[in-house]
Tab-separated table of C-alpha atoms and ligand atoms in Angstrom:
chain	number	residue	atom	x	y	z
A	365	MET	CA	81.636	110.042	61.516
A	366	GLN	CA	83.543	108.989	64.618
A	367	SER	CA	81.473	107.966	67.647
A	368	ASP	CA	82.266	106.544	71.039
A	369	ARG	CA	81.014	103.289	69.956
A	370	GLY	CA	83.339	102.923	67.157
A	371	ILE	CA	83.372	103.912	63.400
A	372	PHE	CA	80.820	101.236	62.427
A	373	SER	CA	78.210	102.612	64.594
A	374	ALA	CA	75.794	105.129	62.957
A	375	GLU	CA	74.492	106.222	66.325
A	376	HIS	CA	76.116	107.896	69.134
A	377	ILE	CA	75.265	108.902	72.718
A	378	ILE	CA	75.210	112.507	73.729
A	379	SER	CA	73.602	114.534	76.426
A	380	LEU	CA	70.198	115.935	75.687
A	381	CYS	CA	71.505	119.432	76.372
A	382	ASP	CA	74.085	118.995	73.396
A	383	LEU	CA	71.288	117.979	70.860
A	384	PRO	CA	71.451	120.725	68.284
A	385	VAL	CA	68.123	122.677	67.694
A	386	GLY	CA	66.078	121.061	64.853
A	387	LYS	CA	67.451	117.582	65.507
A	388	SER	CA	65.742	114.743	67.183
A	389	ALA	CA	67.132	111.824	69.190
A	390	VAL	CA	65.869	108.898	71.144
A	391	ILE	CA	66.174	108.644	75.011
A	392	ASN	CA	68.916	106.130	75.949
A	393	SER	CA	68.885	106.696	79.912
A	394	ILE	CA	68.339	109.012	82.672
A	395	GLN	CA	71.287	109.564	84.740
A	396	ALA	CA	69.510	111.860	87.231
A	397	GLU	CA	68.410	110.296	90.593
A	398	GLY	CA	65.786	110.567	93.191
A	399	MET	CA	62.978	113.092	92.761
A	400	THR	CA	64.486	114.715	89.619
A	401	ARG	CA	64.484	111.197	88.024
A	402	ARG	CA	60.962	110.562	89.063
A	403	ARG	CA	59.985	114.028	87.770
A	404	MET	CA	61.536	113.421	84.323
A	405	MET	CA	60.080	109.948	84.037
A	406	ASP	CA	56.650	111.457	84.834
A	407	LEU	CA	57.071	113.808	82.068
A	408	GLY	CA	57.397	110.887	79.668
A	409	LEU	CA	61.182	110.895	79.430
A	410	VAL	CA	61.634	107.150	79.462
A	411	PRO	CA	64.163	105.223	77.334
A	412	GLY	CA	62.993	104.850	73.721
A	413	THR	CA	61.125	108.170	73.722
A	414	ARG	CA	61.777	110.460	70.821
A	415	VAL	CA	62.803	114.029	71.736
A	416	GLU	CA	63.321	117.007	69.434
A	417	ALA	CA	65.211	120.065	70.343
A	418	LEU	CA	63.073	123.005	69.329
A	419	ARG	CA	64.664	126.194	70.354
A	420	ILE	CA	67.127	127.775	72.555
A	421	SER	CA	66.431	130.761	74.935
A	422	PRO	CA	68.365	133.983	74.170
A	423	ALA	CA	70.737	133.419	77.072
A	424	GLY	CA	71.536	129.940	75.624
A	425	ASP	CA	69.882	128.118	78.638
A	426	PRO	CA	67.306	126.573	79.067
A	427	LYS	CA	66.397	124.700	75.865
A	428	ALA	CA	62.939	123.690	74.805
A	429	TYR	CA	62.250	120.233	73.620
A	430	LYS	CA	59.263	118.552	72.171
A	431	ILE	CA	58.450	115.383	74.094
A	432	ARG	CA	55.262	113.330	73.471
A	433	GLY	CA	53.471	116.214	72.046
A	434	THR	CA	54.319	118.774	74.677
A	435	VAL	CA	57.101	121.395	74.886
A	436	ILE	CA	59.229	121.114	77.967
A	437	ALA	CA	62.118	123.326	78.887
A	438	PHE	CA	65.332	121.966	80.545
A	439	ARG	CA	68.345	123.791	81.913
A	440	ARG	CA	71.760	122.433	80.975
A	441	GLU	CA	71.930	121.132	84.644
A	442	GLU	CA	69.061	118.828	83.912
A	443	GLY	CA	69.614	118.260	80.176
A	444	SER	CA	73.092	116.994	80.894
A	445	LYS	CA	71.496	114.062	82.899
A	446	ILE	CA	69.509	112.695	80.059
A	447	LEU	CA	71.455	110.651	77.526
A	448	VAL	CA	70.074	110.212	74.058
A	449	ASN	CA	70.953	108.184	70.967
A	450	LEU	CA	71.587	110.454	68.043
A	451	LYS	CA	71.431	108.919	64.626
A	452	GLU	CA	73.809	110.423	62.017
A	453	ASP	CA	72.377	111.342	58.643
B	157	MET	CA	41.772	99.031	114.529
B	158	GLY	CA	40.031	101.559	116.894
B	159	LEU	CA	37.982	102.848	113.958
B	160	THR	CA	34.608	103.833	114.888
B	161	HIS	CA	31.713	102.321	112.807
B	162	GLN	CA	31.007	105.718	111.323
B	163	SER	CA	34.463	106.419	109.983
B	164	CYS	CA	34.518	103.109	107.912
B	165	GLY	CA	33.172	104.304	104.751
B	166	SER	CA	30.310	105.342	102.607
B	167	GLY	CA	27.885	102.547	103.303
B	168	VAL	CA	27.228	104.016	106.705
B	169	ASN	CA	26.683	107.527	105.223
B	170	ARG	CA	24.406	106.199	102.570
B	171	GLU	CA	22.051	104.465	104.998
B	172	ILE	CA	21.766	107.568	107.196
B	173	PHE	CA	21.062	109.585	104.187
B	174	GLN	CA	18.422	107.091	102.834
B	175	ARG	CA	16.578	107.175	106.174
B	176	GLY	CA	16.489	110.925	105.724
B	177	MET	CA	18.096	111.589	109.119
B	178	VAL	CA	21.253	113.532	107.871
B	179	PRO	CA	21.261	115.524	104.528
B	180	GLY	CA	24.689	113.929	103.745
B	181	ALA	CA	26.271	112.686	100.553
B	182	ALA	CA	25.490	109.110	99.360
B	183	TYR	CA	28.736	108.579	97.566
B	184	VAL	CA	32.118	110.267	97.515
B	185	ILE	CA	33.614	110.715	94.040
B	186	ALA	CA	37.179	112.017	93.635
B	187	LEU	CA	38.104	113.911	90.339
B	188	ALA	CA	41.754	113.524	89.337
B	189	GLY	CA	43.703	114.393	86.241
B	190	ASN	CA	46.689	116.182	84.702
B	191	PRO	CA	46.428	119.941	84.852
B	192	ASN	CA	44.491	121.522	81.914
B	193	THR	CA	42.483	118.474	81.090
B	194	GLY	CA	39.217	120.288	81.799
B	195	LYS	CA	38.808	119.053	85.391
B	196	SER	CA	37.232	122.221	86.670
B	197	THR	CA	34.944	122.430	83.605
B	198	LEU	CA	33.742	119.092	84.201
B	199	PHE	CA	33.299	119.720	87.842
B	200	ASN	CA	31.338	122.891	87.318
B	201	ALA	CA	29.101	121.082	84.581
B	202	LEU	CA	28.360	118.314	87.047
B	203	THR	CA	27.759	120.287	90.147
B	204	GLY	CA	26.487	123.654	88.877
B	205	LEU	CA	26.058	125.958	91.813
B	206	ASN	CA	26.193	123.071	94.364
B	207	GLN	CA	29.819	123.642	95.257
B	208	HIS	CA	31.999	125.390	97.621
B	209	THR	CA	35.852	125.839	97.993
B	210	GLY	CA	38.408	125.976	100.690
B	211	ASN	CA	41.899	124.561	101.437
B	212	TRP	CA	43.098	121.125	102.120
B	213	PRO	CA	43.804	120.709	105.820
B	214	GLY	CA	47.171	122.141	106.618
B	215	LYS	CA	47.960	123.020	102.927
B	216	THR	CA	47.616	125.993	100.803
B	217	VAL	CA	46.249	123.802	98.165
B	218	LEU	CA	42.731	124.655	96.812
B	219	ARG	CA	39.939	122.266	97.574
B	220	ALA	CA	36.782	122.233	95.630
B	221	GLU	CA	33.804	120.195	96.620
B	222	GLY	CA	30.300	119.987	95.101
B	223	LYS	CA	27.284	117.766	94.840
B	224	PHE	CA	25.125	116.446	92.088
B	225	ILE	CA	22.275	114.051	91.893
B	226	PHE	CA	21.960	111.171	89.539
B	227	GLN	CA	19.027	108.823	89.385
B	228	GLY	CA	17.915	109.947	92.913
B	229	ARG	CA	21.273	109.553	94.536
B	230	VAL	CA	23.577	112.185	95.871
B	231	TYR	CA	27.205	112.254	94.779
B	232	ASN	CA	29.722	114.450	96.589
B	233	LEU	CA	32.433	115.331	94.121
B	234	ILE	CA	35.892	116.272	95.348
B	235	ASP	CA	38.193	117.982	92.903
B	236	LEU	CA	41.749	116.877	93.564
B	237	PRO	CA	44.675	118.976	92.462
B	238	GLY	CA	45.632	118.558	88.906
B	239	THR	CA	48.991	116.490	88.732
B	240	TYR	CA	51.038	114.645	86.363
B	241	SER	CA	52.068	112.178	88.833
B	242	LEU	CA	51.267	110.948	92.355
B	243	LEU	CA	54.823	110.171	93.347
B	244	ALA	CA	56.925	113.291	93.115
B	245	HIS	CA	56.025	114.890	96.414
B	246	SER	CA	54.704	118.407	95.579
B	247	ALA	CA	51.976	119.443	98.018
B	248	GLU	CA	49.432	118.892	95.230
B	249	GLU	CA	50.555	115.399	94.515
B	250	GLN	CA	50.600	114.440	98.152
B	251	VAL	CA	47.008	115.786	98.676
B	252	ALA	CA	45.810	113.815	95.676
B	253	ARG	CA	47.590	110.693	96.556
B	254	ASP	CA	46.618	110.589	100.201
B	255	TYR	CA	43.123	111.186	99.398
B	256	LEU	CA	42.945	108.353	96.914
B	257	CYS	CA	44.739	105.879	99.235
B	258	PHE	CA	43.411	106.928	102.554
B	259	GLY	CA	40.283	108.823	101.727
B	260	LYS	CA	38.915	105.855	99.855
B	261	PRO	CA	36.409	107.500	97.505
B	262	ASP	CA	33.599	105.394	96.263
B	263	ALA	CA	34.759	106.038	92.740
B	264	THR	CA	37.459	108.159	91.147
B	265	ILE	CA	37.111	109.817	87.767
B	266	VAL	CA	40.564	110.282	86.054
B	267	VAL	CA	40.051	113.023	83.440
B	268	VAL	CA	42.474	112.701	80.487
B	269	ASP	CA	43.117	114.945	77.456
B	270	ALA	CA	42.081	113.218	74.351
B	271	THR	CA	44.673	115.125	72.241
B	272	CYS	CA	47.680	113.761	74.308
B	273	LEU	CA	46.430	110.554	75.673
B	274	GLU	CA	49.900	108.967	76.113
B	275	ARG	CA	51.213	111.580	78.512
B	276	ASN	CA	48.056	111.313	80.554
B	277	LEU	CA	48.036	107.555	80.871
B	278	ASN	CA	50.929	107.840	83.378
B	279	LEU	CA	48.574	109.232	85.984
B	280	VAL	CA	45.904	106.777	85.040
B	281	LEU	CA	48.221	103.841	85.798
B	282	GLN	CA	49.332	105.418	88.997
B	283	VAL	CA	45.790	105.833	90.156
B	284	LEU	CA	44.850	102.263	89.153
B	285	GLU	CA	47.690	101.153	91.436
B	286	ILE	CA	45.915	102.647	94.387
B	287	THR	CA	42.284	101.993	93.596
B	288	ALA	CA	40.364	99.775	91.231
B	289	LYS	CA	37.144	101.945	91.492
B	290	VAL	CA	38.118	104.094	88.516
B	291	VAL	CA	36.253	105.630	85.551
B	292	VAL	CA	38.511	107.240	82.841
B	293	CYS	CA	36.929	110.344	81.247
B	294	VAL	CA	38.538	111.112	77.901
B	295	ASN	CA	37.787	114.765	77.614
B	296	LEU	CA	38.412	117.386	74.923
B	297	MET	CA	37.028	115.064	72.225
B	298	ASP	CA	36.035	117.974	70.085
B	299	GLU	CA	39.748	119.080	70.055
B	300	ALA	CA	40.816	115.531	69.251
B	301	LYS	CA	38.240	115.522	66.355
B	302	ARG	CA	39.649	118.770	65.090
B	303	LYS	CA	43.082	117.403	65.018
B	304	ASN	CA	41.902	114.126	63.399
B	305	ILE	CA	42.871	112.049	66.452
B	306	GLU	CA	40.655	109.079	66.638
B	307	ILE	CA	40.278	107.269	69.950
B	308	ASN	CA	38.978	103.744	70.443
B	309	ILE	CA	37.178	104.122	73.643
B	310	GLU	CA	36.183	100.387	73.814
B	311	SER	CA	39.653	99.049	73.248
B	312	LEU	CA	41.064	101.635	75.673
B	313	SER	CA	38.586	100.382	78.285
B	314	ALA	CA	39.480	96.814	77.543
B	315	GLU	CA	43.187	97.543	77.972
B	316	LEU	CA	42.749	99.514	81.231
B	317	GLY	CA	40.221	97.270	82.679
B	318	VAL	CA	37.885	100.042	83.837
B	319	PRO	CA	35.068	101.987	82.159
B	320	VAL	CA	36.037	104.783	79.732
B	321	VAL	CA	33.808	107.487	78.687
B	322	ALA	CA	34.307	110.105	76.055
B	323	ALA	CA	33.369	113.711	76.876
B	324	THR	CA	33.537	117.259	75.713
B	325	ALA	CA	32.974	118.841	79.197
B	326	ARG	CA	32.792	122.378	77.753
B	327	GLU	CA	29.704	121.338	75.655
B	328	GLY	CA	28.246	119.093	78.359
B	329	ALA	CA	28.608	116.183	76.107
B	330	GLY	CA	29.146	112.651	77.665
B	331	LEU	CA	28.190	113.747	81.116
B	332	ALA	CA	25.179	111.518	81.389
B	333	ALA	CA	27.283	108.492	80.371
B	334	LEU	CA	30.016	109.494	82.787
B	335	GLN	CA	27.356	109.737	85.584
B	336	GLN	CA	26.070	106.300	84.741
B	337	ALA	CA	29.583	104.716	84.675
B	338	VAL	CA	30.360	106.456	88.089
B	339	ALA	CA	27.030	105.189	89.544
B	340	GLY	CA	27.902	101.619	88.573
B	341	ILE	CA	31.396	101.772	90.150
B	342	ALA	CA	30.165	103.543	93.361
B	343	ASP	CA	27.331	101.161	94.057
B	344	GLY	CA	29.399	98.152	93.177
B	345	THR	CA	27.279	96.850	90.347
B	346	VAL	CA	30.179	97.255	87.945
B	347	LYS	CA	33.380	95.457	88.855
B	348	THR	CA	36.576	96.357	87.344
B	349	SER	CA	39.891	94.539	86.658
B	350	PRO	CA	42.355	97.279	86.395
B	351	TYR	CA	45.615	96.999	84.526
B	352	ILE	CA	48.259	96.749	87.199
B	353	VAL	CA	51.979	97.490	86.510
B	354	LYS	CA	54.231	94.459	87.158
B	355	TYR	CA	57.653	95.337	88.266
B	356	ASP	CA	60.933	93.399	88.057
B	357	GLU	CA	60.959	90.086	89.844
B	358	ALA	CA	63.373	91.443	92.475
B	359	ILE	CA	60.817	94.208	93.315
B	360	GLU	CA	57.819	91.913	93.101
B	361	HIS	CA	59.693	89.605	95.442
B	362	CYS	CA	60.096	92.372	98.037
B	363	ILE	CA	56.427	93.278	97.667
B	364	ARG	CA	55.311	89.819	98.405
B	365	LYS	CA	57.460	89.868	101.677
B	366	LEU	CA	56.300	93.317	102.736
B	367	GLU	CA	52.540	92.979	101.980
B	368	PRO	CA	51.734	90.511	104.788
B	369	LYS	CA	53.465	92.544	107.315
B	370	LEU	CA	51.750	95.818	106.205
B	371	LYS	CA	48.393	93.936	106.422
B	372	GLU	CA	49.255	92.962	110.016
B	373	LEU	CA	49.893	96.606	110.737
B	374	VAL	CA	47.003	98.385	109.036
B	375	GLY	CA	44.545	95.554	108.190
B	376	GLU	CA	42.850	95.329	104.840
B	377	GLN	CA	41.561	98.876	104.670
B	378	PHE	CA	44.406	100.301	102.495
B	379	ASN	CA	46.040	98.973	99.496
B	380	SER	CA	49.020	97.059	100.877
B	381	ARG	CA	50.601	96.493	97.546
B	382	TRP	CA	50.733	100.196	96.894
B	383	LEU	CA	52.042	100.966	100.411
B	384	ALA	CA	54.627	98.317	99.982
B	385	LEU	CA	55.793	99.978	96.713
B	386	ARG	CA	55.999	103.367	98.487
B	387	LEU	CA	58.162	101.898	101.385
B	388	LEU	CA	60.443	100.337	98.726
B	389	ASP	CA	60.633	103.755	97.222
B	390	GLY	CA	61.865	104.978	100.520
B	391	ASP	CA	59.007	107.422	100.673
B	392	GLU	CA	58.731	108.737	104.306
B	393	THR	CA	55.899	111.029	103.492
B	394	VAL	CA	53.602	108.111	103.043
B	395	ILE	CA	54.429	106.785	106.455
B	396	ARG	CA	53.548	110.184	107.995
B	397	SER	CA	50.337	110.314	106.017
B	398	LEU	CA	49.499	106.809	107.111
B	399	LYS	CA	49.905	107.617	110.792
B	400	LYS	CA	47.781	110.716	110.376
B	401	TRP	CA	44.933	108.866	108.777
B	402	LEU	CA	45.019	106.039	111.122
B	403	ALA	CA	44.791	108.529	114.062
B	404	GLU	CA	41.954	110.611	112.464
B	405	GLY	CA	39.965	107.891	110.873
B	406	THR	CA	39.896	106.596	107.389
B	407	ARG	CA	37.908	109.300	105.743
B	408	VAL	CA	38.121	113.093	105.522
B	409	ARG	CA	34.585	114.103	106.585
B	410	ALA	CA	32.990	115.660	103.578
B	411	ALA	CA	32.231	119.270	104.890
B	412	ALA	CA	28.668	120.234	104.147
B	413	GLY	CA	28.658	121.443	100.574
B	414	GLY	CA	25.708	123.832	100.766
B	415	GLU	CA	22.167	123.116	99.891
B	416	ILE	CA	21.166	120.732	97.175
B	417	LEU	CA	19.309	122.734	94.490
B	418	ALA	CA	18.833	120.137	91.937
C	1382	LIG	N1	37.729	122.371	73.411
C	1382	LIG	C1	37.523	121.986	74.743
C	1382	LIG	N2	38.003	122.805	75.709
C	1382	LIG	C2	37.703	122.396	76.957
C	1382	LIG	C3	36.971	121.269	77.337
C	1382	LIG	N3	36.903	121.148	78.655
C	1382	LIG	C4	37.607	122.176	79.031
C	1382	LIG	N4	38.097	122.927	78.092
C	1382	LIG	C5	39.010	124.183	78.143
C	1382	LIG	O1	40.203	123.817	78.637
C	1382	LIG	C6	40.847	124.744	79.413
C	1382	LIG	C7	41.237	124.151	80.765
C	1382	LIG	O2	40.056	123.804	81.421
C	1382	LIG	P1	40.031	123.662	83.036
C	1382	LIG	O3	38.582	123.104	83.321
C	1382	LIG	O4	40.471	124.838	83.704
C	1382	LIG	O5	41.096	122.550	83.310
C	1382	LIG	P2	41.702	121.943	84.588
C	1382	LIG	O6	43.168	122.527	84.780
C	1382	LIG	O7	41.897	120.470	84.428
C	1382	LIG	O8	40.903	122.244	85.740
C	1382	LIG	C8	39.821	125.803	79.633
C	1382	LIG	O9	40.092	126.891	78.644
C	1382	LIG	C9	38.480	125.207	79.243
C	1382	LIG	O10	37.530	126.082	78.687
C	1382	LIG	C10	36.450	120.515	76.313
C	1382	LIG	O11	35.741	119.489	76.322
C	1382	LIG	N5	36.715	120.949	74.925
C	1383	LIG	MG1	41.237	123.086	87.527
């Protein structure tokens, strides 16, 4: 599988909003700034945290994620600012 | 500082109360925690009918206040709004934050959910940054047991550097131990050594530069490390709050909470 870190990398970085339902990934970084960033970090979204995409609303947005034992919904607008490391299997 | 003797803390209130002149509260105890951790349940279990509600001054945020008596002492319990954080500036978070920093309660109980401790510890660490007079109440222990979650209360207490008490507020379990721990913190017989978050050296350097200046401005009455951090955060609401509290005195007067029935 190709990735932006080269063919030898088994991991690649995607936006959380692009994480397919049923897959989990590990937070790489938060691109949001200011209060949105603070809010995300208060919800436990810090680098190294495992996130699972649980389901998608009928309209396609927002998506629900499981983070540290709690289900949290993010719109694409927010999810696009959270980068995650996705391991290929 | 222009502060009156009376506005300077609970010691004054307590003396008056013990002399029987004013039926006031001996100690002021704040109750903090994430939403849905059983804070209200605990508040009701501790205060029974000795409570009343209103709004926080200038906010549409509910304020519940009540009293309980433990070993002959009166404790005035203030239920702070449930929040995940003290830093993200919703009206609720500002109320809780300002009360902890400027209201200077004699002790603060932080209620945490035993079934998702990790998430709750964020708030615990934020509270510990403001005040050392903290008791952590790990609530919903029945739920944790049902989910086969074991919590090592002693080692949590050792890690955090403050007393930790397990409770099941809905069944009234752990309340006496909680009251005992709160009493020790409030009267100063139990000293804590809270876990304090250390930041990058660049930030710590700025804190060291800011703290002495802050102490010059506001004295020793507020936590200058925490104030320095907020200034570094570019947090203007905290400056407004500071001005307001300096003008009005260091303590929100506990409104009379009804007759004590106990
Ligand atoms: N199983 C269990 N449920 C509890 C306990 N304490 C509170 N609850 C329940 O948790 C829910 C939230 O409680 P509440 O006191 O309103 O939480 P608050 O949002 O922190 O004020 C309610 O349904 C309570 O009955 C407890 O110790 N065990
Ligand atoms: Mg409540």
